[in-house]
Coordinates of C-alpha atoms in Angstrom, one line a residue:
M1 CA 27.2 -20.2 -9.9
K2 CA 29.8 -20.7 -7.1
L3 CA 28.9 -18.3 -4.1
S4 CA 31.8 -17.4 -2.1
T5 CA 31.5 -17.8 1.9
G6 CA 34.4 -15.4 2.8
K7 CA 36.1 -17.0 5.7
R8 CA 34.8 -20.2 5.3
N9 CA 38.1 -21.8 6.3
A10 CA 38.6 -20.1 9.4
A11 CA 40.6 -21.9 12.1
K12 CA 38.4 -23.9 14.6
C13 CA 38.6 -23.7 18.5
C14 CA 40.3 -27.2 19.3
T15 CA 38.8 -27.2 22.7
H16 CA 35.3 -26.7 21.5
K17 CA 33.4 -29.8 20.0
K18 CA 30.5 -28.7 17.9
P19 CA 27.4 -30.8 18.7
A20 CA 26.4 -33.0 15.9
A21 CA 23.2 -32.4 14.3
A22 CA 19.8 -34.4 14.5
N23 CA 20.2 -35.7 11.1
P24 CA 23.0 -35.4 8.8
P25 CA 23.3 -32.4 6.5
P26 CA 21.8 -33.1 2.9
V27 CA 24.6 -33.7 0.3
A28 CA 24.5 -31.0 -2.5
S29 CA 24.9 -33.5 -5.3
S30 CA 21.6 -35.2 -4.1
I31 CA 19.4 -32.0 -3.9
P32 CA 16.9 -31.6 -7.1
D33 CA 17.3 -28.7 -9.5
F34 CA 15.3 -25.7 -8.2
P35 CA 12.0 -26.3 -10.3
R36 CA 11.9 -29.9 -9.2
F37 CA 12.3 -28.6 -5.5
V38 CA 9.5 -26.3 -5.9
A39 CA 7.4 -28.9 -7.5
D40 CA 8.1 -31.2 -4.5
W41 CA 7.2 -28.4 -2.2
N42 CA 3.9 -27.7 -3.9
S43 CA 3.0 -31.6 -3.9
L44 CA 3.5 -31.8 -0.1
Q45 CA 1.2 -28.8 0.1
R46 CA -1.3 -30.5 -2.2
Q47 CA -1.0 -27.9 -4.8
S48 CA 0.1 -27.9 -8.3
T49 CA 2.8 -25.9 -9.8
P50 CA 1.8 -23.2 -12.5
A51 CA 3.6 -22.5 -15.5
L52 CA 4.2 -19.0 -14.3
H53 CA 6.2 -20.4 -11.3
V54 CA 8.1 -22.8 -13.4
R55 CA 9.5 -20.2 -15.7
I56 CA 10.4 -18.2 -12.8
A57 CA 12.2 -21.0 -11.1
I58 CA 14.3 -21.8 -14.2
W59 CA 15.3 -18.0 -14.5
L60 CA 16.3 -18.2 -10.9
Q61 CA 18.4 -21.1 -11.1
T62 CA 20.1 -19.8 -14.5
Q63 CA 21.0 -16.8 -12.4
C64 CA 22.5 -18.9 -9.8
R65 CA 24.8 -20.5 -12.3
S66 CA 25.3 -18.0 -14.5
G67 CA 28.2 -16.0 -12.5
G68 CA 26.4 -12.8 -12.7
Q69 CA 26.5 -10.3 -10.0
G70 CA 22.8 -9.1 -10.0
A71 CA 19.5 -9.9 -11.1
V72 CA 15.9 -8.3 -11.1
L73 CA 12.7 -10.3 -11.0
L74 CA 9.7 -8.1 -12.0
A75 CA 6.5 -9.7 -11.7
F76 CA 2.9 -8.4 -11.3
R77 CA 1.3 -8.1 -7.6
S78 CA 0.1 -11.5 -6.1
S79 CA 2.4 -13.5 -8.6
G80 CA 3.7 -15.5 -5.8
K81 CA 7.4 -14.2 -6.3
S82 CA 7.6 -13.7 -2.7
T83 CA 6.7 -17.3 -1.8
L84 CA 9.3 -18.5 -4.5
M85 CA 12.1 -16.5 -2.9
G86 CA 11.6 -18.4 0.4
L87 CA 12.0 -21.7 -1.6
F88 CA 14.6 -20.4 -3.5
C89 CA 16.6 -19.6 -0.4
A90 CA 15.7 -22.8 1.4
W91 CA 17.1 -24.6 -2.0
L92 CA 20.3 -22.3 -1.9
L93 CA 21.1 -23.4 1.7
A94 CA 20.5 -26.9 1.0
K95 CA 23.0 -26.9 -2.0
D96 CA 25.4 -25.2 0.2
A97 CA 24.7 -24.9 4.1
N98 CA 27.7 -22.4 4.4
L99 CA 26.1 -19.6 2.3
R100 CA 25.0 -16.5 4.4
V101 CA 21.5 -14.8 2.8
L102 CA 20.5 -11.5 3.9
V103 CA 16.9 -10.7 3.1
L104 CA 16.4 -6.8 2.9
A105 CA 12.9 -5.0 2.7
A106 CA 11.2 -2.1 3.3
E107 CA 10.1 -3.0 6.8
H108 CA 11.8 -5.4 9.0
A109 CA 8.4 -7.2 9.4
L110 CA 8.3 -8.1 5.9
A111 CA 11.6 -9.5 5.8
R112 CA 11.2 -11.3 9.1
K113 CA 8.0 -12.9 7.2
M114 CA 10.3 -14.5 4.7
V115 CA 12.5 -15.6 7.1
R116 CA 9.9 -17.4 8.9
N117 CA 8.6 -19.0 5.6
V118 CA 12.1 -20.2 5.1
K119 CA 12.5 -22.0 8.4
R120 CA 9.0 -23.6 7.7
I121 CA 10.4 -25.0 4.3
I122 CA 13.7 -26.1 6.0
E123 CA 11.6 -28.2 8.7
R124 CA 9.4 -29.7 6.3
H125 CA 10.6 -30.2 2.8
P126 CA 12.2 -33.7 2.2
A127 CA 15.4 -32.1 0.5
T128 CA 16.3 -30.0 3.5
V129 CA 16.6 -32.7 6.3
G130 CA 19.2 -32.4 8.5
L131 CA 19.7 -28.5 8.0
K132 CA 17.7 -27.5 11.1
P133 CA 20.3 -27.0 14.0
V134 CA 20.2 -28.8 17.4
K135 CA 20.5 -25.5 19.5
T136 CA 17.2 -23.7 19.6
E137 CA 18.5 -20.4 20.1
Q138 CA 20.1 -20.7 16.6
W139 CA 16.3 -21.0 14.9
A140 CA 15.0 -17.4 15.7
S141 CA 12.3 -15.8 13.9
D142 CA 14.1 -13.2 12.2
Q143 CA 17.6 -14.9 11.8
F144 CA 18.7 -18.4 11.8
V145 CA 21.8 -20.5 11.5
V146 CA 21.5 -24.1 9.9
A147 CA 23.8 -27.0 10.5
R148 CA 26.8 -26.1 8.8
T149 CA 30.7 -27.0 8.8
A150 CA 32.1 -23.4 8.7
E151 CA 32.7 -21.3 11.8
L152 CA 31.0 -17.7 10.6
R153 CA 30.1 -14.9 12.3
D154 CA 27.1 -14.2 10.4
P155 CA 23.9 -16.4 10.5
S156 CA 22.6 -18.4 7.8
M157 CA 19.7 -16.1 6.7
L158 CA 19.1 -12.6 8.4
A159 CA 15.9 -10.3 7.9
K160 CA 16.6 -6.6 7.8
G161 CA 14.2 -3.7 7.1
L162 CA 15.8 -0.8 4.9
S163 CA 16.1 1.6 8.3
G164 CA 18.1 -1.2 10.1
N165 CA 21.9 -1.4 10.7
I166 CA 23.7 -3.7 8.3
T167 CA 27.0 -2.1 8.7
G168 CA 29.6 -5.0 9.5
T169 CA 27.3 -7.6 7.8
R170 CA 28.7 -9.9 5.3
A171 CA 26.5 -11.8 2.8
D172 CA 26.9 -14.2 0.1
V173 CA 23.4 -13.5 -1.3
V174 CA 21.3 -10.3 -0.9
I175 CA 17.6 -10.6 -1.3
C176 CA 16.0 -7.3 -2.0
D177 CA 12.4 -8.1 -1.6
D178 CA 9.8 -5.3 -2.3
V179 CA 12.2 -2.7 -1.0
E180 CA 10.4 0.1 -3.2
V181 CA 7.0 0.7 -1.6
P182 CA 4.8 3.7 -1.6
N183 CA 6.3 4.8 1.9
T184 CA 10.1 4.5 0.5
C185 CA 9.3 6.3 -3.1
D186 CA 6.4 8.9 -2.8
S187 CA 8.7 11.6 -2.7
V188 CA 12.0 12.9 -4.1
A189 CA 13.8 12.8 -0.6
K190 CA 12.5 9.3 -0.2
R191 CA 13.6 8.2 -3.3
E192 CA 17.2 9.4 -2.9
D193 CA 17.3 7.9 0.5
L194 CA 16.3 4.7 -0.9
R195 CA 19.1 4.6 -3.4
E196 CA 21.6 5.8 -0.8
R197 CA 20.6 2.9 1.5
L198 CA 20.8 0.1 -1.4
G199 CA 24.2 1.5 -2.3
E200 CA 25.4 0.2 1.0
L201 CA 24.9 -3.2 -0.1
D202 CA 28.1 -3.3 -2.1
Y203 CA 29.9 -3.2 1.1
I204 CA 27.9 -6.5 2.6
L205 CA 28.2 -8.5 -0.4
V206 CA 31.2 -10.6 -0.5
P207 CA 33.2 -11.0 -3.9
G208 CA 31.5 -13.3 -6.2
G209 CA 28.0 -13.1 -4.4
L210 CA 24.5 -12.5 -6.1
Q211 CA 22.3 -9.6 -5.3
L212 CA 18.7 -10.1 -6.4
Y213 CA 15.9 -7.7 -6.6
I214 CA 12.1 -8.9 -6.6
G215 CA 9.2 -6.4 -6.6
T216 CA 7.1 -4.3 -8.7
P217 CA 7.5 -0.5 -9.6
H218 CA 5.5 2.1 -7.5
T219 CA 6.8 5.3 -9.3
Y220 CA 7.7 6.3 -12.7
Y221 CA 11.2 7.1 -11.1
S222 CA 11.3 3.6 -9.9
I223 CA 14.7 1.9 -9.3
Y224 CA 13.6 -1.1 -11.6
A225 CA 13.2 1.4 -14.3
E226 CA 15.2 0.3 -17.6
Q227 CA 15.3 3.8 -19.1
L228 CA 17.2 6.5 -18.0
R229 CA 15.3 9.3 -16.1
E230 CA 17.5 12.2 -16.8
E231 CA 15.5 14.4 -14.8
T232 CA 16.6 12.8 -11.8
G233 CA 20.3 13.6 -12.3
E234 CA 21.4 9.9 -12.6
T235 CA 23.8 9.1 -15.4
V236 CA 22.9 5.2 -15.9
P237 CA 19.8 3.5 -14.7
F238 CA 20.2 2.4 -10.8
L239 CA 20.3 -1.4 -11.7
D240 CA 22.2 -1.2 -15.1
G241 CA 23.8 -4.0 -16.1
F242 CA 21.5 -6.3 -13.8
A243 CA 19.9 -9.7 -15.5
R244 CA 16.3 -9.1 -15.8
L245 CA 13.0 -11.1 -16.0
K246 CA 9.9 -9.2 -16.4
I247 CA 6.4 -10.8 -16.1
P248 CA 3.3 -8.5 -16.8
L249 CA 0.0 -9.9 -16.1
L250 CA -0.9 -9.8 -19.7
D251 CA 1.4 -11.1 -22.3
E252 CA 1.7 -9.4 -25.8
S253 CA -1.5 -11.0 -26.9
G254 CA -3.7 -9.7 -24.1
A255 CA -3.7 -13.0 -22.4
S256 CA -3.2 -13.7 -18.9
V257 CA 0.0 -15.3 -18.1
W258 CA -1.6 -17.1 -15.0
P259 CA -5.3 -17.8 -16.2
E260 CA -6.2 -20.2 -13.3
R261 CA -5.5 -17.4 -10.8
F262 CA -6.5 -14.3 -12.9
D263 CA -9.1 -15.2 -15.3
A264 CA -10.9 -12.3 -17.4
A265 CA -13.4 -11.5 -14.8
R266 CA -10.9 -11.1 -12.0
I267 CA -8.7 -8.8 -14.0
E268 CA -11.5 -6.6 -14.9
A269 CA -12.1 -6.5 -11.0
V270 CA -8.8 -5.6 -10.4
R271 CA -8.6 -2.9 -13.1
K272 CA -11.6 -1.2 -11.7
R273 CA -10.5 -1.4 -8.0
T274 CA -7.0 -0.1 -8.5
G275 CA -7.7 2.3 -11.4
P276 CA -5.5 2.6 -14.9
R277 CA -2.8 4.2 -13.3
K278 CA -2.0 1.6 -10.8
F279 CA -2.8 -1.2 -12.7
Q280 CA -0.5 -0.3 -15.6
A281 CA 2.4 0.2 -12.7
Q282 CA 1.5 -2.8 -10.4
M283 CA 0.1 -5.6 -12.8
M284 CA 1.6 -4.6 -16.3
L285 CA 5.0 -3.2 -14.7
E286 CA 4.9 0.0 -16.6
P287 CA 4.5 3.0 -14.4
V288 CA 2.8 6.1 -16.0
A289 CA 4.6 9.6 -15.4
E290 CA 2.6 11.6 -13.0
T291 CA 2.8 14.5 -15.4
A292 CA 0.8 12.4 -18.0
S293 CA -2.2 12.2 -15.2
R294 CA -5.3 14.5 -15.5
L295 CA -8.8 14.5 -14.2
D296 CA -11.5 14.7 -16.2
P297 CA -15.0 16.3 -14.8
D298 CA -16.9 14.9 -17.9
R299 CA -16.5 11.4 -16.1
L300 CA -18.6 12.5 -13.1
I301 CA -22.3 11.2 -13.0
V302 CA -24.4 14.3 -12.2
Y303 CA -27.5 14.1 -10.2
D304 CA -30.4 16.6 -9.1
E305 CA -31.9 14.7 -6.3
P306 CA -31.6 16.3 -2.8
L307 CA -30.6 14.7 0.5
H308 CA -33.9 12.9 2.0
Y309 CA -34.1 12.0 5.7
S310 CA -36.8 9.7 7.0
E311 CA -37.9 7.8 10.2
G312 CA -40.0 5.0 10.5
N313 CA -40.4 1.8 12.8
N314 CA -37.6 3.2 14.8
A315 CA -35.2 3.2 12.1
A316 CA -33.7 6.3 10.2
I317 CA -33.1 6.5 6.7
V318 CA -31.1 8.8 4.3
A319 CA -31.3 8.5 0.5
I320 CA -30.6 10.4 -2.6
G321 CA -33.1 9.7 -5.2
E322 CA -34.2 5.8 -4.8
R323 CA -30.4 4.8 -3.4
R324 CA -30.2 4.5 0.3
M325 CA -26.6 5.7 1.5
L326 CA -24.9 3.4 4.0
S327 CA -22.1 5.9 5.1
A328 CA -20.8 9.7 4.9
T329 CA -17.6 11.1 5.0
C330 CA -17.0 14.9 5.9
W331 CA -13.4 16.3 5.3
W332 CA -12.6 20.0 6.2
D333 CA -9.1 21.3 4.9
P334 CA -8.8 24.6 6.7
A335 CA -7.0 27.6 5.5
Y336 CA -7.3 31.4 6.6
G337 CA -5.5 34.5 7.0
S338 CA -4.7 35.3 3.6
P339 CA -7.2 36.0 0.7
T340 CA -4.9 35.1 -2.4
G341 CA -3.8 32.0 -0.5
D342 CA -5.0 28.4 0.1
R343 CA -8.9 28.3 0.5
S344 CA -10.8 26.8 3.5
V345 CA -13.0 23.8 2.0
V346 CA -15.3 21.3 3.5
A347 CA -16.9 18.4 1.5
V348 CA -19.1 15.4 2.1
V349 CA -19.5 12.2 0.2
F350 CA -21.9 9.4 0.8
T351 CA -21.5 5.7 -0.4
D352 CA -24.3 3.4 -0.9
A353 CA -24.8 -0.5 -0.9
Q354 CA -23.4 -0.7 -4.6
G355 CA -19.8 0.9 -3.9
H356 CA -20.8 4.3 -5.4
Y357 CA -19.6 7.5 -4.1
W358 CA -21.8 10.7 -4.2
L359 CA -19.8 14.1 -3.9
H360 CA -23.4 15.9 -2.5
E361 CA -22.1 19.1 -1.4
I362 CA -18.5 20.8 -1.2
R363 CA -18.4 24.4 0.2
Y364 CA -15.5 26.9 -0.3
L365 CA -15.8 28.8 3.2
E366 CA -16.0 32.7 3.2
S367 CA -14.7 35.0 5.7
P368 CA -16.6 38.3 5.6
R369 CA -14.6 40.9 7.1
E370 CA -17.1 43.2 8.2
E371 CA -18.1 40.5 10.6
L372 CA -14.7 39.7 12.1
G373 CA -15.2 42.3 14.7
K374 CA -18.0 40.4 16.5
L375 CA -16.5 37.0 15.8
D376 CA -13.0 35.6 15.3
E377 CA -12.2 34.1 11.6
A378 CA -11.7 30.5 13.4
S379 CA -15.1 30.7 15.1
H380 CA -16.7 31.8 12.0
F381 CA -15.2 29.1 9.8
C382 CA -16.2 26.5 12.6
R383 CA -20.0 27.8 12.4
Q384 CA -20.2 27.5 9.0
V385 CA -18.8 23.9 9.1
A386 CA -21.5 23.3 11.9
A387 CA -24.3 24.4 9.6
F388 CA -22.8 22.4 6.8
A389 CA -22.8 19.1 9.0
A390 CA -26.4 19.6 10.0
R391 CA -27.6 20.2 6.6
N392 CA -26.0 17.1 5.1
R393 CA -26.6 15.0 8.5
V394 CA -23.1 13.6 8.8
P395 CA -21.9 12.1 12.2
L396 CA -18.4 13.0 12.1
V397 CA -16.2 16.1 10.8
T398 CA -12.4 15.1 9.7
I399 CA -10.2 18.3 10.1
E400 CA -6.8 18.0 8.2
Q401 CA -4.4 18.9 10.6
N402 CA -2.2 21.1 8.7
G403 CA -0.6 24.5 9.8
V404 CA -3.8 25.9 11.0
G405 CA -5.6 22.9 12.0
H406 CA -4.2 21.8 15.4
F407 CA -6.4 23.9 17.5
L408 CA -9.6 24.1 15.4
P409 CA -11.3 20.6 16.7
S410 CA -11.9 22.1 20.0
I411 CA -13.6 25.2 18.6
L412 CA -15.7 23.0 16.3
R413 CA -16.7 20.9 19.2
R414 CA -18.0 23.9 21.0
E415 CA -19.9 25.2 17.9
L416 CA -21.6 21.9 17.2
A417 CA -22.5 21.6 21.0
E418 CA -23.9 25.1 21.0
A419 CA -25.9 24.0 17.9
G420 CA -27.2 20.7 19.5
L421 CA -25.9 18.5 17.3
A422 CA -24.5 15.0 17.7
C423 CA -21.7 15.3 15.4
G424 CA -18.0 14.0 16.5
V425 CA -14.7 15.7 15.3
L426 CA -11.6 14.0 14.3
A427 CA -8.4 15.5 13.7
A428 CA -6.1 13.6 10.9
A429 CA -2.8 14.2 9.5
S430 CA -2.0 13.9 5.9
T431 CA 1.2 12.5 5.7
R432 CA 1.4 11.6 1.9
V433 CA 2.2 14.0 -1.0
K434 CA -0.9 15.7 -2.3
V435 CA -0.5 14.9 -5.6
L436 CA -0.5 11.1 -5.1
R437 CA -3.3 11.4 -2.6
I438 CA -5.3 13.3 -5.3
L439 CA -4.5 10.8 -7.9
D440 CA -5.2 7.8 -5.8
A441 CA -8.6 9.2 -4.4
F442 CA -9.9 10.2 -8.1
D443 CA -8.1 7.9 -10.5
A444 CA -9.9 4.4 -10.1
R445 CA -13.2 5.9 -9.1
L446 CA -13.6 7.9 -12.2
A447 CA -12.3 5.2 -14.3
A448 CA -14.8 3.0 -13.1
G449 CA -17.9 5.5 -13.3
V450 CA -18.7 5.4 -9.6
L451 CA -18.2 9.0 -8.7
H452 CA -21.4 11.1 -8.6
A453 CA -21.6 14.6 -8.2
H454 CA -24.5 16.9 -7.4
R455 CA -25.5 19.5 -10.0
D456 CA -24.8 22.3 -7.5
V457 CA -21.1 21.1 -7.4
W458 CA -20.8 22.7 -11.0
K459 CA -21.7 26.0 -9.3
T460 CA -18.3 25.8 -7.2
P461 CA -14.7 26.2 -8.2
F462 CA -14.3 22.6 -8.2
I463 CA -15.0 21.7 -11.5
V464 CA -12.4 24.3 -12.8
E465 CA -9.8 22.6 -10.4
M466 CA -10.5 19.2 -11.8
R467 CA -10.0 20.6 -15.5
E468 CA -6.8 23.0 -14.8
W469 CA -5.2 20.3 -12.2
R470 CA -1.7 18.9 -13.3
P471 CA 0.4 17.0 -11.1
V472 CA 3.1 19.4 -11.9
G473 CA 1.3 21.9 -9.7
G474 CA 0.5 25.6 -10.7
A475 CA -3.4 25.3 -10.3
R476 CA -5.6 25.7 -7.5
D477 CA -6.3 22.2 -5.7
D478 CA -8.0 23.0 -2.3
G479 CA -11.6 21.5 -3.4
L480 CA -9.9 18.2 -4.7
D481 CA -7.6 18.0 -1.6
A482 CA -10.8 17.9 0.5
V483 CA -12.8 15.7 -1.7
A484 CA -9.6 13.3 -1.9
G485 CA -9.6 13.3 1.9
C486 CA -13.6 12.3 1.9
L487 CA -13.0 9.3 -1.0
L488 CA -10.0 8.1 1.0
A489 CA -11.2 8.2 4.7
E490 CA -12.8 4.8 5.8
P491 CA -16.2 5.2 5.4
V492 CA -17.9 6.2 8.7
R493 CA -21.4 4.6 9.4
V494 CA -23.4 7.3 10.6
E495 CA -25.8 8.4 13.2
P496 CA -28.6 11.0 13.2
I497 CA -27.5 14.6 13.4
E498 CA -30.1 16.0 16.0
R499 CA -29.4 14.6 19.9
P500 CA -32.5 12.2 19.8
T501 CA -34.6 11.1 22.7
A502 CA -34.4 7.6 21.6
K503 CA -31.1 6.7 19.6
R504 CA -31.9 5.8 16.1
S505 CA -29.4 5.5 13.0
W506 CA -30.0 5.7 9.3
R507 CA -27.2 3.1 8.8
A508 CA -28.4 -0.5 7.5
G509 CA -28.8 -3.2 9.8
G510 CA -30.9 -5.2 12.3
Q511 CA -33.1 -4.0 15.4
A512 CA -32.3 -4.8 18.9
H513 CA -33.5 -8.1 20.6
R514 CA -33.6 -8.7 24.4
A515 CA -32.7 -12.6 24.9
K516 CA -33.8 -14.8 27.8
T517 CA -30.7 -16.8 29.3
D518 CA -30.9 -19.4 32.0
F519 CA -27.8 -17.7 33.7
S520 CA -27.3 -14.7 35.6
V521 CA -24.1 -12.5 35.4

């Protein structure tokens, strides 16, 4: 495909003489085809070229020569597609140094990463000798200008994030590298904004240029969807008419398309770690509609053992049955004021060395109206949470900062101090959509069979919430939200809940040791 370079033949200033490059630019006819270009680079890196990458390289070269206006490359996560795109950009500039390439990503840092990669390729690949400019100011981290013959306003390669200003930019090739990520598509408003911003590329791309999307779908309403999602209001798929190459991790026979990197054991590990919903979308490129998801409480592993705390040899141990616990997360999703509205729920989840999660207790806080004259409702809730923390020996309570959670941390700290508990308080804001947060928390753990729940949990509304929950809403999810906060939070290595005379921890670890030194400080 012959890519247009716009004002390539613009008049040059007769009083200005362009400095000569350190090496003459490569001759287009001497540049190998793209699969060979990739193989030469891998050989330089002392790596082989997998068959998967050869397939992608042939397809990219075909799109460049076909004269099409747009193409979509969908490949599973960690397939090396971004690395290949960096090589593709370097190859395009080697074939025609006057091209202008715009790299657009969800974040500017991601786009800049690709530009830096292309710079390293140009500096080292034998087919791109002579492209590096003499002037160092033309060799920046987020844009650069190669040694070219045309006088053009735009750089040879430019990195931009979706939120960046690209008005007035012109490009012969636009690479949309992972523009769809959770942060740009996890709500209706974000998906509409993403489509609106990508629509601006029609004014950036010059006539005859190539627009290339690479990525993986992150939502059922993906910009990469081949079938029309009528409920979105679109009349045609967003990338309708674009040439497509779709490479899921497993082929039609169920075999890995990259067995050297993804053997059966690793595929199973990825499946367990991500869960069936994410695996289907990210690795098989088939996102499942959220409305088809559900939470099955029958997948919970029931246990009856109480929490056991012991001390010995200056060490503290917390165990459930024969399992020693290594960390705990306590999450409080507060709510009050309306008996028919959201419920205030606090939950605690322990983790062990085997990577299992133990939902030991969940409490739906009550606000007895007859006692509110003696104690305000907020203080009454905080006193219940303090007792909950003491009972479960948690070192930290995280309060979700929703509408009523902004002033509760200070009240809870007061109640914990009055109870003599060495327990911290952390305020955290949940910015993700609740539906996705709950799905991400439960999906993988339920599928992997690593989520345990104490039998007393069945005496609470939590199990009913699991059975009745649907992403479309309409059912209570207060307990689900609190437990999801525990599961998604970074595990906190816990300390003893009482204020000790000598500091002891029930976390696994070594003992203190005083070492002799031959120097003074």
